[in-house]
Short mmCIF file of C-alpha atoms in Angstrom, two decimals:
data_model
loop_
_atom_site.label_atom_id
_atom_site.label_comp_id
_atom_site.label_asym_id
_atom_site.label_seq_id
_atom_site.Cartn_x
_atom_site.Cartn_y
_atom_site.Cartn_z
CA UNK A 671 0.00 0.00 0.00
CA UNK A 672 2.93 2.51 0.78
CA UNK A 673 6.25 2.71 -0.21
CA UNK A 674 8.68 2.05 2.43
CA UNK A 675 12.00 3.24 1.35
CA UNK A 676 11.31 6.92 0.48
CA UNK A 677 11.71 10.16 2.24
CA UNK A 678 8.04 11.70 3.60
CA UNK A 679 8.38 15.16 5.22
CA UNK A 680 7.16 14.72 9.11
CA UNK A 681 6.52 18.63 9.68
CA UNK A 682 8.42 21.84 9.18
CA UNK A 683 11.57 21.92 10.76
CA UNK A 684 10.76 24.49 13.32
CA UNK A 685 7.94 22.51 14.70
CA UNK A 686 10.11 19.44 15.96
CA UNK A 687 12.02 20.38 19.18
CA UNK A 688 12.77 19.63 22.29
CA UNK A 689 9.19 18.05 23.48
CA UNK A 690 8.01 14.83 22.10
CA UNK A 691 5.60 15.39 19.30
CA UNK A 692 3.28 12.28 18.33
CA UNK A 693 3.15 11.59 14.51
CA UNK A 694 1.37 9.04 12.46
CA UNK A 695 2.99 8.35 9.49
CA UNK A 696 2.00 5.53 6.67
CA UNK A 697 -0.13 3.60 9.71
CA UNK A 698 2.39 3.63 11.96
CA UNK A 699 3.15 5.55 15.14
CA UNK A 700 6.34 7.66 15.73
CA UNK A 701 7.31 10.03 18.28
CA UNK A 702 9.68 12.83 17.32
CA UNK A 703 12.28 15.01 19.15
CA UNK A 704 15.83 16.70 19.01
CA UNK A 705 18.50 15.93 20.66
CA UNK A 706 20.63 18.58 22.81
CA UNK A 707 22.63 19.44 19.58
CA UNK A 708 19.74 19.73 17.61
CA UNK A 709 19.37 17.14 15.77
CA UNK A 710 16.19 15.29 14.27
CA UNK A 711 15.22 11.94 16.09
CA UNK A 712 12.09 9.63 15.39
CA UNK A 713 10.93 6.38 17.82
CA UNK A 714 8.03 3.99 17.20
CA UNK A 715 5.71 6.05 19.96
CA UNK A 716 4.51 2.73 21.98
CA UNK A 717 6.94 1.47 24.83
CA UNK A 718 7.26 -2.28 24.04
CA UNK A 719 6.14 -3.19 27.61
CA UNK A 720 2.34 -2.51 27.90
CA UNK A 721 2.36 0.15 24.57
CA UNK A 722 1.92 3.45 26.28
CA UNK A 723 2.80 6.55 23.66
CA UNK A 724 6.11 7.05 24.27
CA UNK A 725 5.12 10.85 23.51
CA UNK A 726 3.14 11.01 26.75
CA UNK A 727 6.57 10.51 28.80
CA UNK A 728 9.04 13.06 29.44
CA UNK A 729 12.79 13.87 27.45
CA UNK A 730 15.54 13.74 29.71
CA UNK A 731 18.52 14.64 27.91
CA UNK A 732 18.76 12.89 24.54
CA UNK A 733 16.19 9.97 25.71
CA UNK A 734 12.79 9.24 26.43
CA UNK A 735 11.34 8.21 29.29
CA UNK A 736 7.92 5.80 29.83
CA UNK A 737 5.40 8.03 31.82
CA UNK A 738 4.25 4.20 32.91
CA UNK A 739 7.12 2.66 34.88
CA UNK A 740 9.99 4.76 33.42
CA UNK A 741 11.63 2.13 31.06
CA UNK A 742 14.30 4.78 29.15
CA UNK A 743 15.27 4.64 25.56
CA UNK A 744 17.73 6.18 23.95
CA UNK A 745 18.04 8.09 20.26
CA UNK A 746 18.36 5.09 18.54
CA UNK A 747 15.58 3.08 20.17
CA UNK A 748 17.51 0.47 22.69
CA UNK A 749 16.48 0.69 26.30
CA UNK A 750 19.35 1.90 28.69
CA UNK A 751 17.86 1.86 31.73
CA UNK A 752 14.70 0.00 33.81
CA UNK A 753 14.22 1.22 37.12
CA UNK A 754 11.46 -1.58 38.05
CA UNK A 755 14.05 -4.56 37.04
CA UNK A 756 17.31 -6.04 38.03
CA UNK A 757 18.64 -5.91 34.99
CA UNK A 758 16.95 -4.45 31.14
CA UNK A 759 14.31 -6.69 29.28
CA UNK A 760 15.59 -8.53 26.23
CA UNK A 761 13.33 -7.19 23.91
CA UNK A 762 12.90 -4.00 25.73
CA UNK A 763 13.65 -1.86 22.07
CA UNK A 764 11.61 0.51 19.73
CA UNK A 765 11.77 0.71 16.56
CA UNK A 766 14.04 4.06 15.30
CA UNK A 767 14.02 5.72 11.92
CA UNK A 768 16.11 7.67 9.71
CA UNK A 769 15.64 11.45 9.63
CA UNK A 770 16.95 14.14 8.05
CA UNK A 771 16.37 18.39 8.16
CA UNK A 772 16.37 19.90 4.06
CA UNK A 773 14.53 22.74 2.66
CA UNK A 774 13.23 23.80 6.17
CA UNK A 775 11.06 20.36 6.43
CA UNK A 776 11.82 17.59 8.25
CA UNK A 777 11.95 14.19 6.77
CA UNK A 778 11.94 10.73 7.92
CA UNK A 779 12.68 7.56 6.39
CA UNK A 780 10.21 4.35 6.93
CA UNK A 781 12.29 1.67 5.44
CA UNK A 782 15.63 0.07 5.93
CA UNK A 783 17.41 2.52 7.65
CA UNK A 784 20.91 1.13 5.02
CA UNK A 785 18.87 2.93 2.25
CA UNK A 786 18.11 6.24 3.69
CA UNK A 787 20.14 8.33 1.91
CA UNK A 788 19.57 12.08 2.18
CA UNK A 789 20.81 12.74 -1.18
CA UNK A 790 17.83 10.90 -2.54
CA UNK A 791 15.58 13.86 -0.99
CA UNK A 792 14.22 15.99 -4.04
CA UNK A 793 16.04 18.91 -4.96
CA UNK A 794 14.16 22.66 -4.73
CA UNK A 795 15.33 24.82 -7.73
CA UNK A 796 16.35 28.09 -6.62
CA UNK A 797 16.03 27.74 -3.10
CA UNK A 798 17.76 30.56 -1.00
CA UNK A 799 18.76 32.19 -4.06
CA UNK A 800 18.88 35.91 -4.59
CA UNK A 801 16.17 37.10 -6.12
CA UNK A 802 13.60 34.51 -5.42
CA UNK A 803 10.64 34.78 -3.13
CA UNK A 804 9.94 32.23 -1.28
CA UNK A 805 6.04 31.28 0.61
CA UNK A 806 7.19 29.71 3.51
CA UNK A 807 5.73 25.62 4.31
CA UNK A 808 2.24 25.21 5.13
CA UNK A 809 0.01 22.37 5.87
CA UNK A 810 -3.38 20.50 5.82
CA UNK A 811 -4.63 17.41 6.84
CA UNK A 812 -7.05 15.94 4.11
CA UNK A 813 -9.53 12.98 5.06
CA UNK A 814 -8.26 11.04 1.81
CA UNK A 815 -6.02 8.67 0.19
CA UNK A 816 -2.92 10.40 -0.67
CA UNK A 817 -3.29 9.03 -4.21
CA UNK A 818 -6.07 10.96 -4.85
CA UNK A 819 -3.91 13.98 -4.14
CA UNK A 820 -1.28 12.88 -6.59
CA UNK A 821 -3.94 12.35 -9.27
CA UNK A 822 -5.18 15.53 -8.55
CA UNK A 823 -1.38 17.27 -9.01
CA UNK A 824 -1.48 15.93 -12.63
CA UNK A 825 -4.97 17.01 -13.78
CA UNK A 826 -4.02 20.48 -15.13
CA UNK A 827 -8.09 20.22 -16.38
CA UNK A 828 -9.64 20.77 -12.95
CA UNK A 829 -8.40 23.69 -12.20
CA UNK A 830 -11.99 25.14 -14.34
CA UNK A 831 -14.02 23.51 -12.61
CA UNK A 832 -12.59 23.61 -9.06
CA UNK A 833 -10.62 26.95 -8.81
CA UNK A 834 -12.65 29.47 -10.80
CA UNK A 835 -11.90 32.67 -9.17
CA UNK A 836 -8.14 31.52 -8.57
CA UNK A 837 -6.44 29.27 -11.04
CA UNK A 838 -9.26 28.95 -13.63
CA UNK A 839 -9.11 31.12 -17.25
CA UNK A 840 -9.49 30.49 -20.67
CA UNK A 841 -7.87 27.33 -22.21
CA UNK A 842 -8.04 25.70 -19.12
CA UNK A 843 -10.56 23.05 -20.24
CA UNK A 844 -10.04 22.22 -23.51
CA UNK A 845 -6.16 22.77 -23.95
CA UNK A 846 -4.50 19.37 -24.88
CA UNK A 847 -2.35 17.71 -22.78
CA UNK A 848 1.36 16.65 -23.57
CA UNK A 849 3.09 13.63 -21.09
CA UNK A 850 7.00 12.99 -20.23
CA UNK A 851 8.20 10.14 -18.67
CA UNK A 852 11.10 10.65 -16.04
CA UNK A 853 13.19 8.01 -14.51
CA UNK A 854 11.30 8.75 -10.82
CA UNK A 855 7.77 9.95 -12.24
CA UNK A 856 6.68 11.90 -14.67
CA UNK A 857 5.34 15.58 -16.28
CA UNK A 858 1.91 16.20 -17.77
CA UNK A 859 2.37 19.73 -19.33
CA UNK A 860 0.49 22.11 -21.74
CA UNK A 861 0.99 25.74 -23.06
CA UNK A 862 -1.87 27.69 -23.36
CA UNK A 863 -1.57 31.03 -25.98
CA UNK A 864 -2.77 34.24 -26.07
CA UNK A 865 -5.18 34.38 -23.11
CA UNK A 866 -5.89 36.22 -20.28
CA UNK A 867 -4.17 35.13 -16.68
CA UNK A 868 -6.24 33.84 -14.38
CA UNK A 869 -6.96 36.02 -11.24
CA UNK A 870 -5.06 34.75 -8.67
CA UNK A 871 -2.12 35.92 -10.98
CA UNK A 872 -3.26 38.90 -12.88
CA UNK A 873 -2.01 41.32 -10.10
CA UNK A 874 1.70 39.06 -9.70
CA UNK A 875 2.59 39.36 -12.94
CA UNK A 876 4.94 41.94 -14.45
CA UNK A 877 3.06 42.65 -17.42
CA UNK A 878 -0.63 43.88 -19.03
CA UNK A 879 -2.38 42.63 -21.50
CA UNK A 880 -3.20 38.42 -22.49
CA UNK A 881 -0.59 35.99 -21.48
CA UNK A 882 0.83 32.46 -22.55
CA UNK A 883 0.61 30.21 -20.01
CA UNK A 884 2.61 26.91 -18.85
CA UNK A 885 1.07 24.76 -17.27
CA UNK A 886 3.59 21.84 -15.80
CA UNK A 887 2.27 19.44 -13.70
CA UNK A 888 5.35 16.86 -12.25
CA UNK A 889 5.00 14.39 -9.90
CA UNK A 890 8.26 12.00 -8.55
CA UNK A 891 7.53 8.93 -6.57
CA UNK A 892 6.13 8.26 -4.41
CA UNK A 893 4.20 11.40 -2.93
CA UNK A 894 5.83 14.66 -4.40
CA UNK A 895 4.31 17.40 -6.74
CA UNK A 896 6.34 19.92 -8.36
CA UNK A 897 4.02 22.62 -10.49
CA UNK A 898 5.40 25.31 -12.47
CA UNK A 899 3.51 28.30 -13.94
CA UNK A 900 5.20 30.36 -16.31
CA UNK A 901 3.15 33.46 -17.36
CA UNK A 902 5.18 35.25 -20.52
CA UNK A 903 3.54 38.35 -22.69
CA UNK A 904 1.42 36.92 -25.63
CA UNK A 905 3.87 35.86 -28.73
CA UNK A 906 6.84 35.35 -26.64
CA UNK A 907 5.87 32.12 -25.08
CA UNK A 908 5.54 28.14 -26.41
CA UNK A 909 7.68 25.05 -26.10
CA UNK A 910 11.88 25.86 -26.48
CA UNK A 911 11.34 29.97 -26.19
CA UNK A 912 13.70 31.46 -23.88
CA UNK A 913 11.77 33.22 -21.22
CA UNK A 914 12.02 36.82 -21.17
CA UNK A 915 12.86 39.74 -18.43
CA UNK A 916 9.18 40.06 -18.19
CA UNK A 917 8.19 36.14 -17.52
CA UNK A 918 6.86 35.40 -14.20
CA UNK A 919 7.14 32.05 -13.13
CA UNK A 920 6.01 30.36 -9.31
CA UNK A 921 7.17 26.90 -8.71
CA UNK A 922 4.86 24.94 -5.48
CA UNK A 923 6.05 21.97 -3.99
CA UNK A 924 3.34 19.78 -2.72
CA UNK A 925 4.49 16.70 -0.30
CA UNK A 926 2.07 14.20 0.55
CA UNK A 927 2.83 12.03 3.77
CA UNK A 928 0.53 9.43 4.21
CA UNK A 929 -1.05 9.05 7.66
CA UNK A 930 -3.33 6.45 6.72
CA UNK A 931 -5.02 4.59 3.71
CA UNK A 932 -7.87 7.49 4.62
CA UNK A 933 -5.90 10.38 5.41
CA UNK A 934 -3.04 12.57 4.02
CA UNK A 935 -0.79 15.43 5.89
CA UNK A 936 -0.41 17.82 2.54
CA UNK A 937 2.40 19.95 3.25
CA UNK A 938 3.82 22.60 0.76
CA UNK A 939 5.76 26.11 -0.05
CA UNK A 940 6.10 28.29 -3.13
CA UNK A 941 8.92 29.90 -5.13
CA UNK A 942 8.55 32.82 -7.24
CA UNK A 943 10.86 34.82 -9.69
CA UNK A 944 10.24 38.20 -8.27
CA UNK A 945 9.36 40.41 -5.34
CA UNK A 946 11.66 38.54 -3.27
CA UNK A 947 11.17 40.43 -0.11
CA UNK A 948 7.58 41.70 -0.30
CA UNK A 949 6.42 40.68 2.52
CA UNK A 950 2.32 41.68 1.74
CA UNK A 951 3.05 39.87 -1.92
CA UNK A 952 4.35 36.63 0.28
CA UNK A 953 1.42 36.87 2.31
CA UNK A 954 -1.08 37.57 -0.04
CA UNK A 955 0.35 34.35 -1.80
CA UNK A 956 -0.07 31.92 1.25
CA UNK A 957 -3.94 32.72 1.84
CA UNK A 958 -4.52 32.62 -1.51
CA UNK A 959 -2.93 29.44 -1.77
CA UNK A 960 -4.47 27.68 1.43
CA UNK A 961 -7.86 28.69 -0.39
CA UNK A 962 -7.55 26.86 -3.84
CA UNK A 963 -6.33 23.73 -1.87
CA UNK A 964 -8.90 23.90 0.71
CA UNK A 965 -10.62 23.52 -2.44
CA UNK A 966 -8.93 20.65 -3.48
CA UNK A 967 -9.69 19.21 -0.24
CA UNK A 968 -13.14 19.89 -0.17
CA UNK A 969 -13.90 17.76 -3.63
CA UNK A 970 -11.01 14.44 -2.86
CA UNK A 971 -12.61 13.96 0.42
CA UNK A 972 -16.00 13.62 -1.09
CA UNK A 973 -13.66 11.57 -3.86
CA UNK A 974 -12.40 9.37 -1.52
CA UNK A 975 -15.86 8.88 0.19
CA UNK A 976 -17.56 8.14 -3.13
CA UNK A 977 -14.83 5.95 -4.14
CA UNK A 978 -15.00 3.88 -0.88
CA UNK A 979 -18.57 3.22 -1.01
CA UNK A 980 -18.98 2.97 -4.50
CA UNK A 981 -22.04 0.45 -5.58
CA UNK A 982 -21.07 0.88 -9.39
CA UNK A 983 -18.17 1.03 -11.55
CA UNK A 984 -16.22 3.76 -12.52
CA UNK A 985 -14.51 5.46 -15.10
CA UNK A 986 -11.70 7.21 -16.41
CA UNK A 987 -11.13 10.02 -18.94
CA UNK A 988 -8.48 11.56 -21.46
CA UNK A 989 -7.49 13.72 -18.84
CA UNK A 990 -6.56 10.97 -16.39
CA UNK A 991 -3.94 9.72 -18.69
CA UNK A 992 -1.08 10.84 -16.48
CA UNK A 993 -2.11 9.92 -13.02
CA UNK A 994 -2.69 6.66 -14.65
CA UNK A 995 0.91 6.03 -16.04
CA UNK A 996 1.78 7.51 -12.51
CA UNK A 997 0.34 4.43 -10.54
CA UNK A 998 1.43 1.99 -12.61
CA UNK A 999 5.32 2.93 -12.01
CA UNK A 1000 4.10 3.25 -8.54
CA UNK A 1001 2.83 0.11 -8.22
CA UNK A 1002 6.01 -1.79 -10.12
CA UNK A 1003 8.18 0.02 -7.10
CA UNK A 1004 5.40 -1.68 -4.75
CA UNK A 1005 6.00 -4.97 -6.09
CA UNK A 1006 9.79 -4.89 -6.14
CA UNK A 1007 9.69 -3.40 -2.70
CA UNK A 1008 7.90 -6.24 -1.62
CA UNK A 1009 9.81 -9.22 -3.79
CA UNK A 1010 13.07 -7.45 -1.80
CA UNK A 1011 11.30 -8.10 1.26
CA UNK A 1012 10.40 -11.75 0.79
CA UNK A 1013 6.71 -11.08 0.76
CA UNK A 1014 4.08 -11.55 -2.07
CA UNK A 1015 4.68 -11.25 -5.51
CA UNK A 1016 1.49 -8.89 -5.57
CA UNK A 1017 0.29 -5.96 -3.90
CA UNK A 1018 -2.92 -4.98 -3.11
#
């Protein structure tokens, strides 16, 4: 159901610190904290003697201690101490994971610790560099299958009938759709020419009059969205054009950490080419943004609802193309994952 050996982003950086924060990530439960020098640390959150939340304990130091009869564990989950006994349980353990702090998120690693290379974690294009904006991370939690999310991040179509006073305009429905496969996911792109922006970025970009419009759409397995609009004066834009001193382009990051098979943490952040330290331009940006995926939210919970109950098949259209080829790469990593692991051949 999820893929193991991939980096999901746990929270922003600034919200794991020196308490123990409880965390559910694909079905399981962790407990995160840092350590005196700061850094990152995650623990199955159940003490492996009667399963009390190791998050409703206390941090001494760089451990945790059980608020039930203080068994202690330290960073990387072996028990160092058991006041109760004359000497430490066996199989007095928890399970530890791999984590790592990038792009002002912090991530954590489900699978084989061996693997968890945080090289592997996706790279931001022009993060931190002059001249760039950035909207810093926010979050929601969405009552839905994170692949409804993903499918969502690669229907460019949607956006006019879901977002009509933000991301909706002309073209928007009825421009085709162009796919490119990548070695860890893939892009579902379109240019649209010669038409007006759509409000939520007639007032960002640095030019009057009609626009054309890129629409990219990229997703990389197993959970991460990378969109890029590109907004260019009318004439000057299309596929191979340089962009111009006038081209305004944002670039949103959307990482989906599965919780459950029926919920999603959605966590994101925004780049932009220009007014890098506008503070009313960054903040104008965020609400705007929360709204159009509150949005989203709104319609893939009621997706995942109707899906769920379903009494009668359903369907897919053109415009599903790409989220289509995206599961199906998806699910091959699935089934390898599992063949590595020694269990069945097929995943459900």
């Amino acid at each position: 159901m999820f893929l193991r050996n991939a980096w999901y982003v746990a929270a922003p950086s600034a919200d794991i610190d020196r308490s123990l924060k409880p965390l559910r990530v694909l079905g399981e439960n962790l407990v995160l904290f840092r350590t005196e020098h700061g850094e990152p640390v995650a623990l199955e959150d159940a003490c492996p003697h009667r399963k009390l939340p190791l998050s409703m304990g206390r941090l001494l130091g760089d451990r945790v201690e059980c608020g039930y009869h203080g068994l202690t564990f330290d960073a990387g989950g072996a028990c160092v101490h058991a006041a109760t006994q004359q000497r430490i349980p066996s199989g007095a353990r928890v399970h530890s994971y791999a984590t790592a702090d990038k792009w002002g998120l912090t991530w954590v690693w489900m699978g084989e610790a061996a693997l968890a290379d945080p090289g592997r974690i996706v790279h931001l294009d022009h993060y931190g560099e002059p001249g760039w904006g950035i909207t810093g991370g926010d979050a929601l939690t969405c009552a839905c299958h994170y692949l409804y999310l993903m499918d969502n991040l690669l229907d460019p179509s949607h956006v006019a009938w879901v977002h009509r006073t933000s991301f909706a305009a002309a073209g928007t429905e009825d421009t085709p759709l162009e796919t490119e496969l990548l070695d860890d996911g893939l892009i579902v792109w379109r240019w649209i020419l010669d038409r007006d922006p759509p409000p939520y970025y007639a007032s960002l970009v640095r030019f009057s009059g009609r626009c054309d419009r890129l629409q990219h759409y990229e997703a990389r397995y197993p959970s991460i969205a990378i969109n890029k609009s590109v907004y260019t004066p009318a004439g000057s834009g299309g596929p191979g054009k340089p962009f111009t001193d006038q081209t305004y382009v944002m670039i949103s990051y959307h990482f989906m950490t599965p919780i459950d098979e029926h919920s999603t943490r959605y966590h994101w952040l925004q780049q932009r080419n220009t007014d890098a330290d506008d503070e009313a331009i960054t903040a104008r940006i965020r609400a705007a943004a929360r709204g159009a995926f509150n949005e989203d939210k709104a319609i893939l919970e009621a997706v995942h609802v109707g899906m769920r109950d379903r009494t009668t098949p359903h369907i897919n259209l053109a415009l599903d193309a790409g989220a289509a080829r995206f599961r199906r790469g998806l699910d091959a990593l699935l089934q390898a994952e599992a063949r590595a692991d020694g269990g069945d051949d097929e995943v459900g």
